[in-house]
Coordinates of C-alpha atoms in Angstrom, one line a residue:
Chain A
M20 CA 179.6 136.0 42.5
K21 CA 183.3 135.6 43.2
D22 CA 184.5 135.1 46.7
F23 CA 186.3 138.3 47.7
P24 CA 188.2 138.6 51.0
A25 CA 187.3 141.5 53.2
I26 CA 189.3 144.5 52.3
K27 CA 191.9 145.3 55.0
T28 CA 195.1 146.1 53.0
V29 CA 195.2 148.5 50.0
G30 CA 198.2 149.0 47.8
F31 CA 198.8 152.3 46.1
I32 CA 201.3 152.7 43.2
G33 CA 201.9 156.2 41.8
L34 CA 202.1 159.0 44.3
G35 CA 202.0 162.1 42.0
I36 CA 200.0 165.2 42.9
M37 CA 196.7 163.2 42.5
G38 CA 197.9 159.9 43.8
R39 CA 199.2 161.2 47.1
S40 CA 195.8 162.9 47.9
M41 CA 193.9 159.8 46.9
A42 CA 196.1 157.4 48.9
G43 CA 195.8 159.7 51.9
H44 CA 192.0 159.5 51.8
I45 CA 192.2 155.7 51.7
Q46 CA 194.6 155.7 54.6
A47 CA 192.3 158.0 56.5
G48 CA 189.5 155.4 55.9
G49 CA 191.3 152.9 58.1
Y50 CA 192.8 150.7 55.5
Q51 CA 196.4 149.5 55.9
L52 CA 198.2 151.2 53.1
H53 CA 201.1 149.7 51.1
V54 CA 202.9 152.1 48.7
H55 CA 205.3 152.3 45.9
N56 CA 206.4 155.2 43.7
R57 CA 209.2 155.9 41.2
S58 CA 210.8 158.4 43.6
R59 CA 210.5 157.3 47.2
A60 CA 210.5 160.8 48.8
K61 CA 206.9 161.3 47.7
A62 CA 205.8 158.5 50.0
D63 CA 207.4 160.0 53.1
D64 CA 204.2 161.6 54.5
L65 CA 202.2 158.4 54.0
V66 CA 204.9 156.2 55.5
A67 CA 205.1 158.5 58.5
K68 CA 201.4 157.8 59.1
G69 CA 201.9 154.1 58.9
A70 CA 202.0 153.1 55.2
V71 CA 204.4 150.3 54.3
W72 CA 206.9 151.1 51.6
H73 CA 207.8 148.5 48.9
D74 CA 210.7 148.8 46.5
K75 CA 209.0 146.6 43.9
P76 CA 205.4 147.3 42.7
G77 CA 204.8 143.5 42.1
E78 CA 205.4 142.8 45.8
I79 CA 202.4 144.9 46.8
A80 CA 200.1 142.7 44.9
S81 CA 201.1 139.7 46.9
V82 CA 200.2 141.3 50.2
C83 CA 197.2 143.5 49.4
D84 CA 193.4 142.8 49.0
V85 CA 193.1 145.7 46.6
V86 CA 195.8 147.5 44.6
I87 CA 195.4 150.8 42.9
T88 CA 197.7 152.3 40.3
I89 CA 197.8 155.8 38.9
V90 CA 200.9 156.4 36.9
G91 CA 201.9 158.3 33.8
F92 CA 201.6 156.6 30.4
P93 CA 200.1 153.3 29.0
Q94 CA 203.7 151.9 28.7
D95 CA 204.1 152.3 32.5
V96 CA 200.7 150.6 33.1
E97 CA 201.7 147.7 30.8
N98 CA 205.0 147.2 32.6
I99 CA 203.5 147.4 36.1
Y100 CA 200.7 145.0 35.3
L101 CA 202.1 142.6 32.8
A102 CA 205.8 142.3 33.5
P103 CA 206.9 138.8 34.7
D104 CA 207.1 140.1 38.3
G105 CA 204.2 142.5 37.8
L106 CA 200.9 142.9 39.5
V107 CA 198.9 140.3 37.6
A108 CA 201.7 137.7 38.1
Q109 CA 202.0 138.4 41.8
A110 CA 198.3 138.9 42.8
K111 CA 196.5 136.2 44.8
P112 CA 193.1 135.0 43.4
G113 CA 190.4 137.3 44.8
T114 CA 192.6 140.4 44.7
V115 CA 191.1 143.3 42.8
L116 CA 193.5 145.5 40.8
I117 CA 192.3 149.0 39.8
D118 CA 194.1 151.1 37.2
M119 CA 193.1 154.7 37.6
T120 CA 195.6 156.0 35.1
T121 CA 194.1 157.5 32.0
S122 CA 195.3 154.9 29.6
S123 CA 194.3 152.9 26.5
P124 CA 191.0 151.0 26.5
S125 CA 192.5 148.2 24.4
L126 CA 195.3 147.8 26.9
A127 CA 192.8 147.8 29.8
Q128 CA 191.0 144.9 28.1
R129 CA 194.2 143.0 27.5
I130 CA 195.2 143.4 31.2
A131 CA 191.7 142.4 32.4
A132 CA 191.9 139.2 30.3
A133 CA 195.3 138.3 31.7
G134 CA 193.9 138.9 35.2
A135 CA 190.8 136.8 34.6
A136 CA 192.9 133.9 33.5
K137 CA 194.4 134.0 37.1
G138 CA 191.2 134.7 39.0
V139 CA 192.2 138.3 39.5
A140 CA 189.7 141.0 38.6
V141 CA 191.3 144.0 37.0
L142 CA 189.2 147.2 36.8
D143 CA 189.9 150.3 34.7
A144 CA 188.8 153.4 36.7
P145 CA 190.2 156.7 35.4
V146 CA 189.1 159.9 37.0
S147 CA 188.2 163.4 36.2
G148 CA 188.3 166.4 38.6
G149 CA 192.0 167.1 38.6
D150 CA 194.2 167.9 41.6
V151 CA 191.4 169.8 43.3
G152 CA 189.0 167.0 43.0
A153 CA 191.6 164.5 44.3
R154 CA 192.3 166.7 47.3
N155 CA 188.7 167.1 48.2
A156 CA 187.7 163.5 47.4
K157 CA 185.3 164.7 44.8
L158 CA 186.6 162.9 41.7
S159 CA 184.3 161.5 39.1
I160 CA 185.4 157.9 38.7
M161 CA 184.5 156.0 35.5
V162 CA 184.7 152.3 36.0
G163 CA 185.0 149.4 33.6
G164 CA 185.1 145.7 34.6
D165 CA 183.5 142.9 36.4
A166 CA 180.3 144.1 38.1
A167 CA 180.8 142.1 41.3
A168 CA 184.3 143.3 41.7
V169 CA 183.2 146.9 41.2
E170 CA 180.6 146.6 44.0
H171 CA 183.2 144.9 46.2
V172 CA 185.7 147.8 45.9
R173 CA 183.1 150.6 45.9
P174 CA 183.8 151.5 49.5
V175 CA 187.4 152.1 48.6
L176 CA 186.5 154.1 45.4
T177 CA 184.0 156.3 47.3
R178 CA 186.9 157.4 49.6
M179 CA 188.2 159.2 46.6
G180 CA 185.2 160.3 44.6
E181 CA 181.6 161.2 44.8
N182 CA 180.5 160.2 41.4
V183 CA 181.5 156.5 40.9
V184 CA 179.7 155.1 37.9
R185 CA 180.3 151.7 36.4
Q186 CA 180.2 152.1 32.6
G187 CA 180.4 148.5 31.5
E188 CA 183.0 145.7 31.0
A189 CA 186.8 146.1 31.0
G190 CA 187.8 149.1 28.9
A191 CA 184.5 151.0 29.4
G192 CA 186.0 153.2 32.1
Q193 CA 188.8 154.2 29.7
H194 CA 186.4 154.7 26.8
T195 CA 184.3 157.0 29.0
K196 CA 187.4 159.0 30.0
M197 CA 188.2 159.3 26.3
A198 CA 184.7 160.7 25.7
N199 CA 185.4 163.2 28.5
Q200 CA 188.7 164.2 26.9
I201 CA 187.2 164.4 23.4
T202 CA 184.6 166.8 24.8
I203 CA 187.2 169.0 26.4
A204 CA 189.5 169.1 23.4
S205 CA 187.3 170.9 20.9
N206 CA 185.8 173.0 23.6
M207 CA 189.3 174.3 24.4
M208 CA 189.6 175.6 20.9
A209 CA 186.1 177.1 21.3
V210 CA 187.1 179.0 24.4
C211 CA 190.5 180.2 23.0
E212 CA 188.9 181.3 19.8
S213 CA 186.1 183.1 21.4
L214 CA 188.3 185.1 23.8
A215 CA 190.9 185.8 21.1
Y216 CA 188.2 187.1 18.9
A217 CA 186.8 189.3 21.7
K218 CA 190.3 190.8 22.4
Q219 CA 191.0 191.3 18.8
A220 CA 187.7 193.1 18.3
G221 CA 188.6 195.5 21.1
L222 CA 186.1 194.2 23.6
D223 CA 186.9 193.7 27.3
P224 CA 186.9 189.8 27.4
R225 CA 186.0 189.7 31.1
Q226 CA 182.9 191.8 30.4
V227 CA 182.2 189.4 27.5
L228 CA 182.3 186.5 29.9
K229 CA 179.5 188.2 31.8
S230 CA 177.3 188.1 28.7
I231 CA 178.2 184.6 27.4
G232 CA 179.2 182.7 30.5
A233 CA 175.7 181.7 31.6
G234 CA 173.9 180.8 28.4
A235 CA 174.1 178.4 25.5
A236 CA 177.9 179.0 25.3
A237 CA 178.5 178.2 28.9
S238 CA 181.0 175.5 29.9
F239 CA 183.3 174.6 32.8
A240 CA 186.3 175.5 30.6
L241 CA 184.9 178.9 29.5
N242 CA 184.2 179.9 33.1
N243 CA 187.1 178.3 34.8
L244 CA 190.0 178.3 32.3
G245 CA 188.8 181.4 30.3
P246 CA 189.8 183.8 33.1
R247 CA 193.2 182.1 33.6
M248 CA 193.9 182.5 29.9
L249 CA 193.1 186.2 30.1
D250 CA 195.4 186.5 33.1
G251 CA 198.2 184.8 31.3
D252 CA 198.2 182.2 34.0
F253 CA 199.3 179.0 32.3
A254 CA 200.3 177.1 35.5
P255 CA 199.4 173.4 35.2
G256 CA 196.2 172.1 36.6
F257 CA 196.3 169.5 33.9
Y258 CA 199.5 169.1 31.8
V259 CA 199.6 169.7 28.1
R260 CA 201.7 166.6 27.6
H261 CA 199.2 164.4 29.4
F262 CA 196.4 165.9 27.4
I263 CA 198.3 165.1 24.2
K264 CA 198.7 161.5 25.4
D265 CA 195.0 161.2 26.0
M266 CA 194.0 162.7 22.6
G267 CA 196.5 160.3 21.0
I268 CA 194.8 157.4 22.6
A269 CA 191.3 158.6 21.7
L270 CA 192.3 159.1 18.1
A271 CA 193.9 155.7 17.9
E272 CA 190.8 154.1 19.3
A273 CA 188.6 156.1 17.0
E274 CA 190.6 155.1 14.0
R275 CA 190.3 151.4 15.0
M276 CA 186.5 152.0 15.2
K277 CA 186.6 153.7 11.8
L278 CA 185.2 156.9 13.3
A279 CA 186.4 160.3 11.9
L280 CA 186.7 163.0 14.6
P281 CA 187.7 166.2 12.7
G282 CA 187.4 168.5 15.8
L283 CA 189.6 166.3 17.9
T284 CA 192.1 165.9 15.1
Q285 CA 192.3 169.7 14.8
A286 CA 192.6 170.2 18.5
K287 CA 195.4 167.6 18.8
A288 CA 197.3 169.3 16.0
L289 CA 197.2 172.6 17.8
Y290 CA 198.3 171.0 21.1
D291 CA 201.2 169.3 19.3
K292 CA 202.2 172.7 18.0
L293 CA 202.0 174.1 21.5
A294 CA 204.2 171.3 22.8
A295 CA 206.7 171.8 20.0
A296 CA 207.0 175.4 21.0
G297 CA 208.1 174.3 24.4
H298 CA 204.9 174.5 26.5
E299 CA 204.2 170.8 27.2
D300 CA 204.6 171.3 31.0
E301 CA 202.1 174.1 31.2
G302 CA 198.4 173.7 31.8
T303 CA 196.0 173.0 29.0
Q304 CA 194.7 176.6 29.0
A305 CA 198.1 177.5 27.5
L306 CA 196.5 176.7 24.2
F307 CA 195.5 180.4 24.3
R308 CA 199.2 181.2 23.5
L309 CA 198.6 180.1 19.9
Y310 CA 195.8 182.6 19.4
A311 CA 197.1 185.6 21.5
A312 CA 200.2 186.2 19.4
Chain B
M216 CA 174.1 213.7 27.6
K217 CA 171.5 213.8 24.9
D218 CA 168.0 214.9 25.4
F219 CA 165.8 211.9 25.1
P220 CA 162.0 212.1 25.2
A221 CA 160.2 209.9 27.8
I222 CA 159.5 206.5 26.3
K223 CA 155.8 206.0 25.6
T224 CA 155.7 204.4 22.2
V225 CA 157.8 201.4 21.1
G226 CA 158.1 200.1 17.6
F227 CA 158.8 196.4 17.0
I228 CA 159.7 195.0 13.6
G229 CA 160.2 191.3 13.1
L230 CA 157.6 189.1 14.8
G231 CA 159.2 185.7 14.4
I232 CA 159.1 183.1 17.3
M233 CA 161.4 185.3 19.4
G234 CA 160.2 188.7 18.3
R235 CA 156.6 187.9 19.1
S236 CA 157.4 187.0 22.7
M237 CA 159.7 189.9 23.1
A238 CA 157.2 192.4 21.8
G239 CA 154.5 190.9 24.0
H240 CA 156.7 191.6 27.1
I241 CA 157.1 195.2 26.1
Q242 CA 153.4 195.6 25.5
A243 CA 152.7 194.1 28.9
G244 CA 155.0 196.7 30.3
G245 CA 152.5 199.5 29.4
Y246 CA 154.2 200.8 26.3
Q247 CA 152.1 201.7 23.2
L248 CA 153.3 199.2 20.6
H249 CA 153.7 199.8 16.9
V250 CA 154.4 196.7 14.8
H251 CA 155.5 195.5 11.4
N252 CA 156.3 192.1 10.0
R253 CA 156.8 190.6 6.6
S254 CA 153.7 188.5 7.0
R255 CA 150.9 190.4 8.8
A256 CA 149.2 187.4 10.4
K257 CA 151.9 187.1 13.0
A258 CA 150.9 190.5 14.4
D259 CA 147.3 189.5 15.0
D260 CA 147.6 188.7 18.7
L261 CA 149.5 191.9 19.4
V262 CA 147.1 194.0 17.4
A263 CA 144.2 192.4 19.2
K264 CA 145.7 193.7 22.4
G265 CA 146.1 197.2 21.1
A266 CA 149.3 197.3 19.0
V267 CA 149.1 199.5 15.9
W268 CA 150.0 197.9 12.6
H269 CA 152.1 199.6 10.0
D270 CA 152.5 198.5 6.4
K271 CA 155.9 200.1 6.1
P272 CA 158.7 199.7 8.7
G273 CA 160.0 203.3 8.1
E274 CA 156.7 204.7 9.2
I275 CA 157.2 203.2 12.6
A276 CA 160.3 205.3 13.2
S277 CA 158.5 208.5 12.6
V278 CA 155.9 207.8 15.4
C279 CA 157.9 205.9 18.0
D280 CA 160.4 206.9 20.8
V281 CA 162.2 203.6 20.5
V282 CA 162.2 201.1 17.7
I283 CA 163.4 197.5 18.0
T284 CA 164.2 195.2 15.1
I285 CA 164.9 191.5 15.1
V286 CA 164.8 190.1 11.5
G287 CA 166.6 187.4 9.6
F288 CA 169.8 188.4 7.8
P289 CA 172.2 191.4 7.6
Q290 CA 170.8 192.2 4.2
D291 CA 167.4 192.6 5.8
V292 CA 168.9 194.8 8.5
E293 CA 170.6 197.0 6.0
N294 CA 167.4 197.5 4.0
I295 CA 165.2 198.3 7.0
Y296 CA 167.7 200.8 8.4
L297 CA 169.4 202.4 5.4
A298 CA 166.8 202.4 2.6
P299 CA 165.8 205.9 1.6
D300 CA 162.5 205.4 3.4
G301 CA 164.1 203.3 6.1
L302 CA 164.3 203.7 9.9
V303 CA 167.3 206.1 10.0
A304 CA 165.8 208.4 7.4
Q305 CA 162.4 208.5 9.1
A306 CA 163.5 208.7 12.8
K307 CA 163.2 211.9 14.7
P308 CA 166.2 213.2 16.6
G309 CA 166.2 211.6 20.1
T310 CA 164.7 208.4 18.9
V311 CA 166.7 205.3 19.8
L312 CA 166.8 202.5 17.3
I313 CA 167.8 199.0 18.5
D314 CA 168.8 196.1 16.2
M315 CA 168.5 192.8 18.1
T316 CA 169.1 190.7 15.0
T317 CA 172.4 188.7 15.1
S318 CA 174.1 190.6 12.3
S319 CA 177.4 192.0 11.1
P320 CA 179.4 194.1 13.6
S321 CA 180.7 196.2 10.7
L322 CA 177.2 196.8 9.4
A323 CA 176.2 197.8 12.9
Q324 CA 178.9 200.4 13.0
R325 CA 177.9 201.7 9.6
I326 CA 174.3 202.1 10.6
A327 CA 175.2 203.8 13.9
A328 CA 177.3 206.3 12.0
A329 CA 174.4 207.1 9.7
G330 CA 172.1 207.5 12.7
A331 CA 174.6 209.7 14.6
A332 CA 174.7 212.1 11.6
K333 CA 171.0 212.6 12.1
G334 CA 171.0 212.8 16.0
V335 CA 169.5 209.3 16.1
A336 CA 171.2 206.7 18.4
V337 CA 171.4 203.2 16.9
L338 CA 172.3 200.4 19.2
D339 CA 173.2 196.8 18.4
A340 CA 171.7 194.5 21.0
P341 CA 171.7 190.8 19.8
V342 CA 170.5 188.2 22.3
S343 CA 171.2 184.7 23.4
G344 CA 168.8 182.4 25.2
G345 CA 166.6 181.2 22.3
D346 CA 162.9 180.9 22.1
V347 CA 162.6 179.8 25.7
G348 CA 164.6 182.7 26.9
A349 CA 162.5 185.1 24.9
R350 CA 159.3 183.5 26.2
N351 CA 160.4 183.8 29.8
A352 CA 162.0 187.2 29.4
K353 CA 165.4 185.8 30.4
L354 CA 167.5 186.7 27.4
S355 CA 171.1 187.7 27.7
I356 CA 171.3 191.0 25.8
M357 CA 174.7 192.2 24.6
V358 CA 174.6 195.9 23.8
G359 CA 176.9 198.1 21.8
G360 CA 176.5 201.8 21.3
D361 CA 176.2 205.2 22.9
A362 CA 176.3 204.8 26.7
A363 CA 173.6 207.4 27.5
A364 CA 171.2 205.9 24.9
V365 CA 171.8 202.4 26.5
E366 CA 170.8 203.7 29.9
H367 CA 167.8 205.5 28.4
V368 CA 166.4 202.3 26.9
R369 CA 167.4 199.9 29.7
P370 CA 163.9 199.8 31.1
V371 CA 162.7 198.5 27.7
L372 CA 165.5 196.0 27.4
T373 CA 165.0 194.6 30.9
R374 CA 161.4 193.8 29.9
M375 CA 163.0 191.1 27.6
G376 CA 166.1 190.0 29.4
E377 CA 167.8 189.6 32.8
N378 CA 171.3 189.9 31.7
V379 CA 171.6 193.3 29.9
V380 CA 175.3 194.2 29.5
R381 CA 176.8 197.1 27.6
Q382 CA 179.9 195.8 25.9
G383 CA 181.2 199.0 24.3
E384 CA 180.6 201.3 21.3
A385 CA 178.6 200.5 18.2
G386 CA 179.3 196.9 17.0
A387 CA 180.4 195.7 20.4
G388 CA 177.1 193.9 21.0
Q389 CA 177.4 192.1 17.7
H390 CA 181.1 191.3 18.4
T391 CA 180.1 189.8 21.7
K392 CA 177.4 187.7 20.1
M393 CA 180.0 186.5 17.6
A394 CA 182.2 185.4 20.6
N395 CA 179.2 183.6 21.9
Q396 CA 178.6 181.8 18.6
I397 CA 182.3 181.0 18.2
T398 CA 182.2 179.3 21.6
I399 CA 179.2 177.2 20.7
A400 CA 180.5 176.2 17.2
S401 CA 183.6 174.1 18.3
N402 CA 181.8 172.9 21.3
M403 CA 179.1 171.4 19.1
M404 CA 181.8 169.3 17.4
A405 CA 183.0 168.4 20.9
V406 CA 179.6 167.1 22.0
C407 CA 178.9 165.2 18.8
E408 CA 182.3 163.6 18.7
S409 CA 182.2 162.6 22.3
L410 CA 178.8 160.9 22.1
A411 CA 179.5 159.3 18.7
Y412 CA 182.7 157.9 20.2
A413 CA 180.8 156.6 23.2
K414 CA 178.2 154.9 21.0
Q415 CA 180.8 153.4 18.7
A416 CA 182.7 152.1 21.7
G417 CA 179.6 150.2 22.8
L418 CA 178.9 152.4 25.9
D419 CA 175.5 153.6 26.9
P420 CA 175.9 157.3 26.1
R421 CA 173.3 158.4 28.6
Q422 CA 175.3 156.6 31.3
V423 CA 178.4 158.3 30.0
L424 CA 176.7 161.7 30.5
K425 CA 176.3 160.8 34.2
S426 CA 180.1 160.6 34.4
I427 CA 181.2 163.5 32.2
G428 CA 178.3 165.9 32.5
A429 CA 179.3 167.5 35.8
G430 CA 183.1 167.9 35.5
A431 CA 185.7 169.6 33.3
A432 CA 183.8 168.5 30.2
A433 CA 180.5 170.0 31.3
S434 CA 178.7 172.5 29.1
F435 CA 175.3 173.7 28.4
A436 CA 175.4 172.0 25.0
L437 CA 176.6 168.7 26.4
N438 CA 173.8 168.5 29.0
N439 CA 171.0 170.1 27.0
L440 CA 171.6 169.2 23.4
G441 CA 173.5 165.9 24.0
P442 CA 170.3 164.1 25.2
R443 CA 168.4 165.4 22.1
M444 CA 171.1 164.1 19.8
L445 CA 170.8 160.7 21.4
D446 CA 167.0 160.8 21.0
G447 CA 167.3 161.7 17.4
D448 CA 165.4 164.8 18.2
F449 CA 166.6 167.4 15.7
A450 CA 163.6 169.8 15.9
P451 CA 164.8 173.4 15.7
G452 CA 165.5 175.4 18.8
F453 CA 168.1 177.3 16.8
Y454 CA 168.2 176.7 13.0
V455 CA 171.2 175.3 11.3
R456 CA 170.8 178.0 8.5
H457 CA 170.9 180.8 11.1
F458 CA 173.9 179.3 12.8
I459 CA 175.7 179.1 9.4
K460 CA 174.9 182.8 8.8
D461 CA 176.4 183.7 12.2
M462 CA 179.6 181.6 11.7
G463 CA 180.0 183.2 8.3
I464 CA 179.8 186.7 9.8
A465 CA 182.3 185.7 12.5
L466 CA 184.8 184.2 10.0
A467 CA 184.5 187.3 7.8
E468 CA 185.2 189.6 10.8
A469 CA 188.1 187.4 12.0
E470 CA 189.6 187.5 8.5
R471 CA 189.3 191.2 8.5
M472 CA 191.2 191.2 11.9
K473 CA 193.8 188.7 10.6
L474 CA 192.8 186.2 13.2
A475 CA 192.9 182.5 12.3
L476 CA 190.1 180.4 13.9
P477 CA 190.8 176.8 12.9
G478 CA 188.1 175.3 15.2
L479 CA 185.4 177.6 13.9
T480 CA 186.5 177.0 10.3
Q481 CA 186.2 173.3 10.8
A482 CA 182.8 173.6 12.5
K483 CA 181.5 175.8 9.7
A484 CA 182.6 173.3 7.1
L485 CA 180.7 170.5 8.9
Y486 CA 177.6 172.7 9.2
D487 CA 177.8 173.6 5.5
K488 CA 177.9 169.8 4.7
L489 CA 174.9 169.3 7.0
A490 CA 173.0 172.0 5.2
A491 CA 174.0 170.7 1.8
A492 CA 172.5 167.3 2.8
G493 CA 169.1 169.1 3.3
H494 CA 169.1 169.7 7.1
E495 CA 169.4 173.5 7.2
D496 CA 165.9 173.8 8.8
E497 CA 166.7 171.5 11.7
G498 CA 168.2 172.5 15.0
T499 CA 171.9 172.9 15.5
Q500 CA 172.1 169.5 17.4
A501 CA 171.4 167.9 14.0
L502 CA 175.2 168.1 13.5
F503 CA 175.2 164.7 15.2
R504 CA 173.8 163.2 11.9
L505 CA 177.2 163.6 10.4
Y506 CA 178.8 161.4 13.0
A507 CA 176.0 158.8 13.6
A508 CA 176.1 157.3 10.1

């Protein structure tokens, strides 16, 4: 087992809707927080409560025992971790770096290997549960990477989530998140098509949900996003453009593994069409637009 | 409101796995049962407890206050109801006929119209919940047809199910069941593709279910059929061939309504492939075979 220092300082990079809530929970847990974000204004609340601002993300790795990142796209992750002045280059041995972005499993493996060469454990730990889960510290956290490092940072992770499960070595967290997104993708078609059919057949779709929402057709999406579709409420809980990113990663990984996923392929094509029509900044339930015309 | 006679005698036609349980609940409720089935042996238990056997289904309509049918395919439904010696021809005015087969909405409307011309209410009332729901009298029953007739037979329906919802006029029950099956169809792809991806990526899919089974990806199918897929347990709860029938009906209705359902179309194509490979008498979770090769 590696020799990890006690965790006193935690870095947090990426203070979007989810990141801000998550960093707040860690701060509330008594850790000294160090933060960076593309736009500084989003750090104001945390800084007012004692967090230390850094202009450069790499800097944070040199002063923290644990560093967490949750940013936008795999390209951002690659830059933050692997740039010459990035996290891996700047981290001290014994530091644990945790990427909670939904990103590429292959990239996670590459970064973990780069870290290991320096005695720095890098974990991939994407989440599900959305902004509400982040706010209530009830995220599901899917972790890949060195087992001892995972146990070492578990007290930090459990500040943010209830369901923290190590899924295997580096990349396994991202692969698990891909499995999560693959499940959601085809089910979104299922929910849209069911409700569009019900409307077109002249039924009251809310009444239909009373019949089908509790049995073999039941799903989180049917019961939570179905009503929003029917209300025409397409406000983002989870952005179409982020979902398209995730499906693209999953399809690339599946292709690499020679696995055909026709449902996911179909769902991705529909979401691409939705984005092309200008709806990429809406929530994933906006897929219903394609059926409701 | 029509003048309905008090319900003392109930006919039941179609004593398959589900029908037998359902008829038993009605018998246990104190109604005099009259039964018919293609093969007589399946009626033995009910007859031993006092049910009256009839060789011809039409006969039952002439002696019962309510007649329930749950048979295989729309063609069977059409024969039983619309043949010259069928239920509609033989029923007395005031009798309520209830088809609980999953069948064509258009056919349900046609039969209801034929019944109405004779003063006989015909309801469509397909169910979800499977053999377990039938055994435990916990079916979800989706009802279409005359509102007064539905209220009249509600005490009989609630012998079989907990969730009895009138969805509208004739055909609305079948349309609701189609919405149910449409939701299940694409979600079955979702579950198969997610678990196949997890396996191929080298994860432990049961461990993956711990991470994804309770959040935004959660569904009845993921949590109930997913483990059976992983166990290679393809024993039928719901037959592939019946599901293909249902998807065929839904696609035909959608086409009639000029509604494109790409997810359902893809799912049906996969199930057709599964049936062509000789698996039509397995359970719907056998779809996983196509991905696990």
